[in-house]
Tab-separated table of C-alpha atoms in Angstrom:
chain	number	residue	atom	x	y	z
P	90	MET	CA	-9.439	39.186	11.643
P	91	ARG	CA	-8.065	36.618	9.209
P	92	PRO	CA	-7.939	37.955	5.614
P	93	THR	CA	-10.655	36.516	3.381
P	94	ALA	CA	-10.577	35.525	-0.285
P	95	LYS	CA	-12.318	38.819	-1.036
P	96	ASP	CA	-9.513	40.722	0.759
P	97	LEU	CA	-6.983	38.743	-1.256
P	98	ALA	CA	-8.707	39.609	-4.541
P	99	GLU	CA	-8.674	43.322	-3.652
P	100	ALA	CA	-5.014	43.211	-2.599
P	101	ALA	CA	-4.021	41.434	-5.802
P	102	GLY	CA	-6.193	43.597	-8.034
P	103	VAL	CA	-7.920	40.608	-9.621
P	104	SER	CA	-11.397	39.131	-9.550
P	105	LEU	CA	-12.616	36.727	-6.894
P	106	ALA	CA	-13.009	34.096	-9.630
P	107	THR	CA	-9.313	34.444	-10.506
P	108	VAL	CA	-8.339	34.020	-6.856
P	109	ASP	CA	-10.445	30.857	-6.701
P	110	ARG	CA	-8.749	29.434	-9.805
P	111	VAL	CA	-5.280	30.197	-8.432
P	112	LEU	CA	-5.964	28.732	-4.976
P	113	ASN	CA	-7.420	25.553	-6.461
P	114	GLU	CA	-4.786	25.223	-9.211
P	115	ARG	CA	-7.368	25.410	-11.986
P	116	PRO	CA	-6.496	26.268	-15.594
P	117	ASN	CA	-7.090	29.513	-17.514
P	118	VAL	CA	-5.021	31.743	-15.240
P	119	SER	CA	-2.310	33.927	-16.728
P	120	PRO	CA	1.172	33.809	-15.166
P	121	LYS	CA	0.854	37.501	-14.375
P	122	ALA	CA	-2.407	37.026	-12.453
P	123	ALA	CA	-1.019	34.019	-10.592
P	124	ARG	CA	2.042	36.034	-9.595
P	125	LYS	CA	-0.137	38.899	-8.327
P	126	VAL	CA	-2.154	36.516	-6.166
P	127	ALA	CA	0.977	34.836	-4.783
P	128	GLU	CA	2.523	38.195	-3.889
P	129	ALA	CA	-0.697	39.346	-2.223
P	130	ILE	CA	-0.856	36.146	-0.165
P	131	GLU	CA	2.570	36.929	1.275
P	132	ARG	CA	1.788	40.627	1.731
P	133	ILE	CA	-1.491	40.328	3.658
P	134	GLY	CA	-0.770	36.977	5.365
P	135	PHE	CA	-3.642	35.133	3.764
P	136	VAL	CA	-4.113	31.596	5.147
P	137	ARG	CA	-6.562	29.297	3.450
P	138	ASN	CA	-9.186	27.597	5.618
P	139	PRO	CA	-9.576	24.126	4.094
P	140	ALA	CA	-12.452	23.168	6.374
P	141	ALA	CA	-14.457	26.216	5.309
P	142	VAL	CA	-13.702	25.553	1.636
P	143	ALA	CA	-14.783	21.921	1.947
P	144	LEU	CA	-17.971	22.914	3.757
P	145	ALA	CA	-18.829	25.585	1.216
P	146	ARG	CA	-18.397	23.142	-1.656
P	147	ASN	CA	-20.007	20.247	0.180
P	148	LYS	CA	-16.780	18.326	-0.464
P	149	THR	CA	-16.310	14.789	0.808
P	150	TYR	CA	-12.811	13.387	1.220
P	151	ARG	CA	-12.412	9.751	0.142
P	152	PHE	CA	-9.443	7.822	1.499
P	153	ARG	CA	-8.655	4.130	1.101
P	154	PHE	CA	-6.275	1.718	2.840
P	155	VAL	CA	-4.952	-1.058	0.609
P	156	LEU	CA	-3.903	-3.926	2.901
P	157	PRO	CA	-2.855	-7.562	2.399
P	158	THR	CA	-5.265	-10.462	2.665
P	159	SER	CA	-2.675	-12.626	4.418
P	160	GLY	CA	-1.958	-11.721	8.008
P	161	ASP	CA	-2.818	-12.514	11.568
P	162	GLN	CA	-3.399	-10.468	14.681
P	163	TYR	CA	-1.446	-7.345	13.729
P	164	LEU	CA	-3.422	-7.052	10.492
P	165	ALA	CA	-6.610	-7.445	12.552
P	166	GLU	CA	-5.407	-4.560	14.757
P	167	LEU	CA	-4.885	-2.352	11.701
P	168	LEU	CA	-8.334	-3.154	10.318
P	169	ALA	CA	-9.898	-2.388	13.694
P	170	ARG	CA	-8.176	0.993	13.811
P	171	VAL	CA	-9.347	1.789	10.263
P	172	ARG	CA	-12.930	0.992	11.303
P	173	GLU	CA	-12.573	3.297	14.303
P	174	ALA	CA	-11.328	6.107	12.069
P	175	LYS	CA	-14.174	5.529	9.630
P	176	GLU	CA	-16.739	6.095	12.375
P	177	ALA	CA	-14.866	9.007	13.956
P	178	LEU	CA	-14.465	10.935	10.677
P	179	ARG	CA	-17.906	10.285	9.236
P	180	ALA	CA	-19.168	13.616	10.598
P	181	ASP	CA	-16.135	15.408	9.152
P	182	SER	CA	-17.132	14.761	5.524
P	183	THR	CA	-14.489	12.042	5.254
P	184	GLU	CA	-15.093	8.554	3.896
P	185	VAL	CA	-12.542	5.964	5.045
P	186	GLY	CA	-12.412	2.491	3.583
P	187	ALA	CA	-10.136	-0.527	3.431
P	188	VAL	CA	-9.664	-3.203	0.808
P	189	GLN	CA	-7.578	-6.350	1.148
P	190	ILE	CA	-5.823	-7.867	-1.834
P	191	PRO	CA	-3.226	-10.637	-2.251
P	192	MET	CA	0.256	-9.122	-2.157
P	193	SER	CA	2.315	-12.114	-3.303
P	194	ASP	CA	2.047	-11.232	-7.000
P	195	PRO	CA	3.383	-7.706	-7.698
P	196	HIS	CA	1.694	-7.651	-11.119
P	197	HIS	CA	-1.685	-8.232	-9.459
P	198	VAL	CA	-1.035	-5.427	-6.954
P	199	ALA	CA	0.068	-3.060	-9.711
P	200	LYS	CA	-3.026	-3.915	-11.769
P	201	TYR	CA	-5.289	-3.083	-8.819
P	202	LEU	CA	-3.523	0.229	-8.158
P	203	THR	CA	-3.606	1.171	-11.842
P	204	ALA	CA	-7.380	0.628	-11.929
P	205	ILE	CA	-8.064	3.091	-9.079
P	206	ASP	CA	-10.228	5.935	-10.390
P	207	HIS	CA	-8.750	9.294	-9.378
P	208	ASP	CA	-12.234	10.809	-9.580
P	209	ALA	CA	-13.485	8.352	-6.933
P	210	VAL	CA	-10.541	8.376	-4.481
P	211	ASP	CA	-8.583	11.322	-3.083
P	212	GLY	CA	-5.849	9.324	-1.356
P	213	VAL	CA	-4.609	5.782	-0.789
P	214	ALA	CA	-2.408	4.289	1.926
P	215	VAL	CA	-0.727	1.181	0.517
P	216	MET	CA	0.871	-1.605	2.559
P	217	ALA	CA	2.675	-3.713	-0.046
P	218	PRO	CA	6.074	-5.369	-0.526
P	219	GLU	CA	8.760	-3.700	-2.599
P	220	SER	CA	8.710	-4.364	-6.343
P	221	PRO	CA	9.344	-2.339	-9.518
P	222	GLN	CA	5.784	-3.011	-10.670
P	223	VAL	CA	4.174	-1.655	-7.497
P	224	ARG	CA	6.560	1.296	-7.337
P	225	ASP	CA	5.675	2.302	-10.920
P	226	ALA	CA	1.953	1.914	-10.203
P	227	LEU	CA	2.257	4.216	-7.177
P	228	LEU	CA	4.055	6.815	-9.280
P	229	ARG	CA	1.271	6.672	-11.870
P	230	LEU	CA	-1.291	7.199	-9.100
P	231	VAL	CA	0.557	10.332	-7.999
P	232	GLU	CA	0.651	11.574	-11.583
P	233	ARG	CA	-3.143	11.173	-11.752
P	234	GLY	CA	-3.562	13.391	-8.695
P	235	VAL	CA	-4.161	10.711	-6.060
P	236	LYS	CA	-2.345	11.349	-2.762
P	237	VAL	CA	-0.219	8.319	-1.891
P	238	VAL	CA	1.029	7.153	1.505
P	239	GLN	CA	3.451	4.239	1.705
P	240	PHE	CA	1.991	2.585	4.756
P	241	LEU	CA	4.182	0.797	7.335
P	242	SER	CA	6.116	-1.491	5.040
P	243	GLY	CA	7.459	-2.493	1.769
P	244	GLN	CA	8.293	0.186	-0.697
P	245	GLU	CA	11.455	2.090	-1.455
P	246	ARG	CA	10.700	5.678	-0.463
P	247	LEU	CA	9.229	7.735	-3.285
P	248	GLU	CA	9.918	11.464	-3.316
P	249	SER	CA	6.395	12.156	-4.565
P	250	ALA	CA	4.698	10.080	-1.828
P	251	ASP	CA	4.618	10.162	1.961
P	252	TYR	CA	5.691	7.398	4.323
P	253	VAL	CA	4.056	6.367	7.596
P	254	GLY	CA	5.904	3.957	9.844
P	255	ILE	CA	8.924	3.521	12.035
P	256	ASP	CA	12.562	3.640	10.957
P	257	ASN	CA	12.981	-0.089	10.382
P	258	PHE	CA	16.794	-0.049	10.493
P	259	ALA	CA	16.583	1.616	13.906
P	260	ALA	CA	13.934	-0.896	15.018
P	261	GLY	CA	16.218	-3.782	14.078
P	262	ALA	CA	19.167	-2.131	15.806
P	263	THR	CA	17.036	-1.689	18.928
P	264	ALA	CA	16.157	-5.390	18.827
P	265	GLY	CA	19.873	-6.233	18.487
P	266	LYS	CA	20.837	-4.119	21.484
P	267	ILE	CA	18.098	-5.622	23.659
P	268	ALA	CA	18.902	-9.185	22.566
P	269	GLY	CA	22.599	-8.721	23.286
P	270	ARG	CA	21.913	-7.258	26.733
P	271	PHE	CA	19.405	-9.954	27.660
P	272	ILE	CA	21.647	-12.806	26.482
P	273	GLY	CA	24.603	-11.447	28.425
P	274	ALA	CA	27.973	-13.203	28.264
P	275	ARG	CA	26.649	-16.538	26.963
P	276	PRO	CA	28.183	-17.356	23.568
P	277	GLY	CA	25.891	-18.820	20.963
P	278	LYS	CA	23.714	-18.313	17.923
P	279	ILE	CA	20.623	-16.239	17.242
P	280	MET	CA	17.870	-17.628	15.020
P	281	VAL	CA	16.306	-14.882	12.871
P	282	VAL	CA	12.820	-15.549	11.473
P	283	ALA	CA	10.859	-13.560	8.882
P	284	GLU	CA	7.657	-14.127	6.950
P	285	THR	CA	9.561	-13.079	3.827
P	286	MET	CA	12.831	-11.309	3.142
P	287	MET	CA	11.360	-9.821	-0.037
P	288	ALA	CA	9.848	-7.035	2.075
P	289	LEU	CA	12.021	-3.946	2.433
P	290	ASP	CA	11.091	-3.508	6.095
P	291	SER	CA	12.373	-7.032	6.839
P	292	ILE	CA	15.636	-6.324	5.025
P	293	GLN	CA	16.146	-3.061	6.906
P	294	ARG	CA	15.380	-4.649	10.277
P	295	ARG	CA	17.827	-7.452	9.555
P	296	LEU	CA	20.555	-4.959	8.586
P	297	GLY	CA	19.969	-2.933	11.750
P	298	PHE	CA	19.993	-6.039	13.931
P	299	ASP	CA	23.236	-7.361	12.400
P	300	SER	CA	24.945	-3.986	12.686
P	301	ILE	CA	24.602	-4.100	16.482
P	302	ILE	CA	25.235	-7.810	17.042
P	303	ASN	CA	28.372	-7.821	14.868
P	304	ALA	CA	29.820	-4.620	16.327
P	305	GLN	CA	28.935	-4.924	20.009
P	306	PHE	CA	28.402	-8.624	20.742
P	307	PRO	CA	31.161	-10.593	18.948
P	308	HIS	CA	30.436	-13.717	21.016
P	309	LEU	CA	27.051	-14.001	19.266
P	310	GLU	CA	26.381	-15.222	15.717
P	311	SER	CA	23.209	-14.412	13.784
P	312	LEU	CA	22.073	-17.321	11.623
P	313	PRO	CA	20.763	-16.821	8.060
P	314	SER	CA	17.172	-15.610	7.949
P	315	LEU	CA	14.432	-18.245	7.906
P	316	GLU	CA	11.354	-17.442	5.792
P	317	THR	CA	8.024	-18.964	6.862
P	318	TYR	CA	5.805	-17.406	4.148
P	319	ALA	CA	3.093	-17.423	6.870
P	320	ASP	CA	2.816	-21.198	6.460
P	321	GLU	CA	2.487	-23.068	9.769
P	322	LYS	CA	3.761	-26.416	8.444
P	323	ARG	CA	6.765	-24.795	6.805
P	324	ALA	CA	7.487	-22.802	9.980
P	325	ASP	CA	7.363	-25.969	12.117
P	326	LEU	CA	9.713	-27.803	9.762
P	327	ILE	CA	12.412	-25.182	9.208
P	328	ILE	CA	12.461	-23.995	12.820
P	329	ARG	CA	12.663	-27.530	14.245
P	330	ARG	CA	15.501	-28.405	11.864
P	331	THR	CA	17.387	-25.194	12.634
P	332	LEU	CA	17.221	-25.827	16.376
P	333	GLN	CA	18.290	-29.451	15.883
P	334	HIS	CA	21.300	-28.462	13.764
P	335	ASN	CA	22.258	-25.554	16.029
P	336	PRO	CA	22.081	-26.787	19.621
P	337	ASP	CA	23.991	-23.695	20.777
P	338	THR	CA	21.115	-21.377	19.786
P	339	VAL	CA	20.545	-18.917	22.650
P	340	ALA	CA	17.990	-16.482	21.190
P	341	VAL	CA	15.263	-15.990	18.610
P	342	TYR	CA	14.477	-12.738	16.797
P	343	VAL	CA	11.180	-12.627	14.866
P	344	LEU	CA	11.475	-9.546	12.690
P	345	SER	CA	8.088	-9.718	10.925
P	346	SER	CA	4.950	-8.127	12.343
P	347	GLU	CA	3.177	-11.469	12.855
P	348	ALA	CA	4.929	-13.571	15.538
P	349	ARG	CA	2.316	-16.180	16.471
P	350	VAL	CA	3.152	-18.811	13.828
P	351	PRO	CA	6.967	-18.784	14.150
P	352	LEU	CA	7.038	-18.543	17.941
P	353	THR	CA	4.529	-21.354	18.367
P	354	ALA	CA	6.892	-23.460	16.250
P	355	VAL	CA	9.861	-22.363	18.392
P	356	TRP	CA	8.164	-23.291	21.655
P	357	ASN	CA	7.104	-26.666	20.251
P	358	ALA	CA	10.712	-27.456	19.346
P	359	GLN	CA	12.920	-25.760	21.923
P	360	GLY	CA	12.698	-28.403	24.647
P	361	ASP	CA	14.413	-27.424	27.895
P	362	ARG	CA	16.899	-24.958	26.415
P	363	PRO	CA	16.473	-21.339	27.585
P	364	LEU	CA	15.943	-18.863	24.749
P	365	THR	CA	15.882	-15.079	24.742
P	366	VAL	CA	12.988	-14.057	22.482
P	367	ILE	CA	12.513	-10.671	20.789
P	368	ALA	CA	9.494	-10.016	18.541
P	369	HIS	CA	7.698	-7.147	16.808
P	370	GLU	CA	4.271	-5.567	17.317
P	371	HIS	CA	1.821	-5.469	20.181
P	372	THR	CA	-0.919	-8.053	19.544
P	373	PRO	CA	-3.039	-10.227	21.864
P	374	PHE	CA	-0.571	-13.061	21.276
P	375	SER	CA	2.601	-11.047	21.991
P	376	ALA	CA	1.003	-9.345	25.004
P	377	GLN	CA	0.056	-12.678	26.580
P	378	ALA	CA	3.500	-14.115	25.821
P	379	LEU	CA	5.114	-11.113	27.512
P	380	MET	CA	2.941	-11.658	30.574
P	381	ASP	CA	3.866	-15.374	30.572
P	382	GLU	CA	7.562	-14.446	30.163
P	383	ARG	CA	7.885	-16.463	26.974
P	384	ILE	CA	8.771	-13.273	25.047
P	385	ASP	CA	11.364	-10.995	26.651
P	386	ALA	CA	10.693	-7.811	24.668
P	387	VAL	CA	8.479	-6.526	21.855
P	388	ILE	CA	9.483	-3.754	19.455
P	389	ALA	CA	6.228	-2.030	18.545
P	390	GLN	CA	4.596	0.782	16.612
P	391	ASP	CA	1.116	1.999	17.498
P	392	PRO	CA	-1.307	0.898	14.722
P	393	GLY	CA	-3.860	3.533	15.731
P	394	HIS	CA	-1.278	6.295	15.446
P	395	ALA	CA	-0.200	4.948	12.054
P	396	VAL	CA	-3.770	4.936	10.692
P	397	ARG	CA	-4.549	8.408	12.036
P	398	SER	CA	-1.270	9.750	10.702
P	399	ALA	CA	-1.914	8.379	7.217
P	400	LEU	CA	-5.347	10.017	7.188
P	401	ARG	CA	-4.016	13.373	8.420
P	402	ILE	CA	-1.328	13.310	5.733
P	403	MET	CA	-3.765	12.481	2.916
P	404	ARG	CA	-6.133	15.207	4.126
P	405	ALA	CA	-3.330	17.777	4.342
P	406	ARG	CA	-2.067	16.905	0.863
P	407	ALA	CA	-5.593	17.125	-0.552
P	408	ASP	CA	-5.948	20.585	1.036
P	409	HIS	CA	-2.450	21.712	-0.041
P	410	ARG	CA	-1.446	22.272	3.568
P	411	GLU	CA	1.932	21.782	5.217
P	412	LEU	CA	2.326	18.824	7.561
P	413	LEU	CA	3.305	19.001	11.204
P	414	ALA	CA	6.214	16.579	10.946
P	415	SER	CA	6.576	15.946	14.676
P	416	GLN	CA	2.931	14.843	14.911
P	417	GLU	CA	3.340	12.255	12.161
P	418	ARG	CA	6.557	10.655	13.427
P	419	ILE	CA	5.823	7.073	14.520
P	420	ARG	CA	7.855	6.196	17.604
P	421	ILE	CA	9.611	2.915	18.239
P	422	GLU	CA	8.173	1.468	21.441
P	423	VAL	CA	9.923	-1.153	23.565
P	424	LEU	CA	7.444	-3.249	25.521
P	425	LEU	CA	8.350	-5.465	28.468
P	426	LYS	CA	6.129	-7.341	30.874
P	427	GLU	CA	6.658	-4.535	33.376
P	428	ASN	CA	5.466	-1.694	31.106
P	429	LEU	CA	2.872	-3.489	28.990
P	430	PRO	CA	-0.004	-1.050	28.373
P	431	LEU	CA	-3.521	-2.204	29.037
P	432	ARG	CA	-5.410	-1.454	25.861
P	433	LYS	CA	-8.304	-2.869	23.911
P	434	THR	CA	-7.200	-5.256	21.175
P	435	ALA	CA	-8.872	-6.522	18.035
P	436	GLY	CA	-9.524	-9.934	19.581
P	437	LEU	CA	-7.856	-13.321	19.691
């Protein structure tokens, strides 16, 4: 049978109360007693049962997703997956919530994060652009005992926080390889469109894309990144002008997660010229465009897997358990019309 806390106390020669303080990192434990407990854990193979501890203490885990207010169908997918997790984990003494805040002002984001009460929240998964203000606010959250997951985008990796999402450099490189293969021997230019290049994930995808195009497809030229800022009028204007001034454009790469606005602008302005189109994320819009053969390939990451992974990580950190790294690795998926999965979406 698995050793119990009582067995551990006997093996260490200390009281059960001392074992409890050591396991839960509470104060008023002498270094000698802590060392005895640690040695006994190794000697008898004691493994803590977090579920039993939580049940005995009537503990409720409280996790929060902090997401942007601006977004389109991919953001709707994420919110839908958070709602699913909230219902699924309700019986497991886990409260899951989501708040949406404007992400354009890093001082506003940092102020929100700083105001989070560590007594009311056990962990947060934050999807925010890179900035010194947000990075410092995340570090202060960690210092206050809140488990932090950098969720899908934005932040320079923090050693004291976990990251959930794909390798964005590799995702961009994958897009570059596919674009080059689909374009073939035709020389020409590639229009690259982002919502903003202030986001670290956009920068990494652009670097990965360029690394492949420049090294393996010298007959192709990637144009400077266009930034739409999620504004339809701006997208229409800058994309129409770019196509007018670059009649030898042969492909479009949308490296942000929301492709509807920029690609609608592309299709309104492209005329009769054939364009290879590569986009990111599986949404109702990108799925329909794949089926209609207006998008050639989509580089995707499963939003449901990302949400579940963030929750598993926050729960494991709260319970002081090791993670199963292979389970939390988010795979880069390449979707074509021929392999498009039939799955329920968050709606058009």
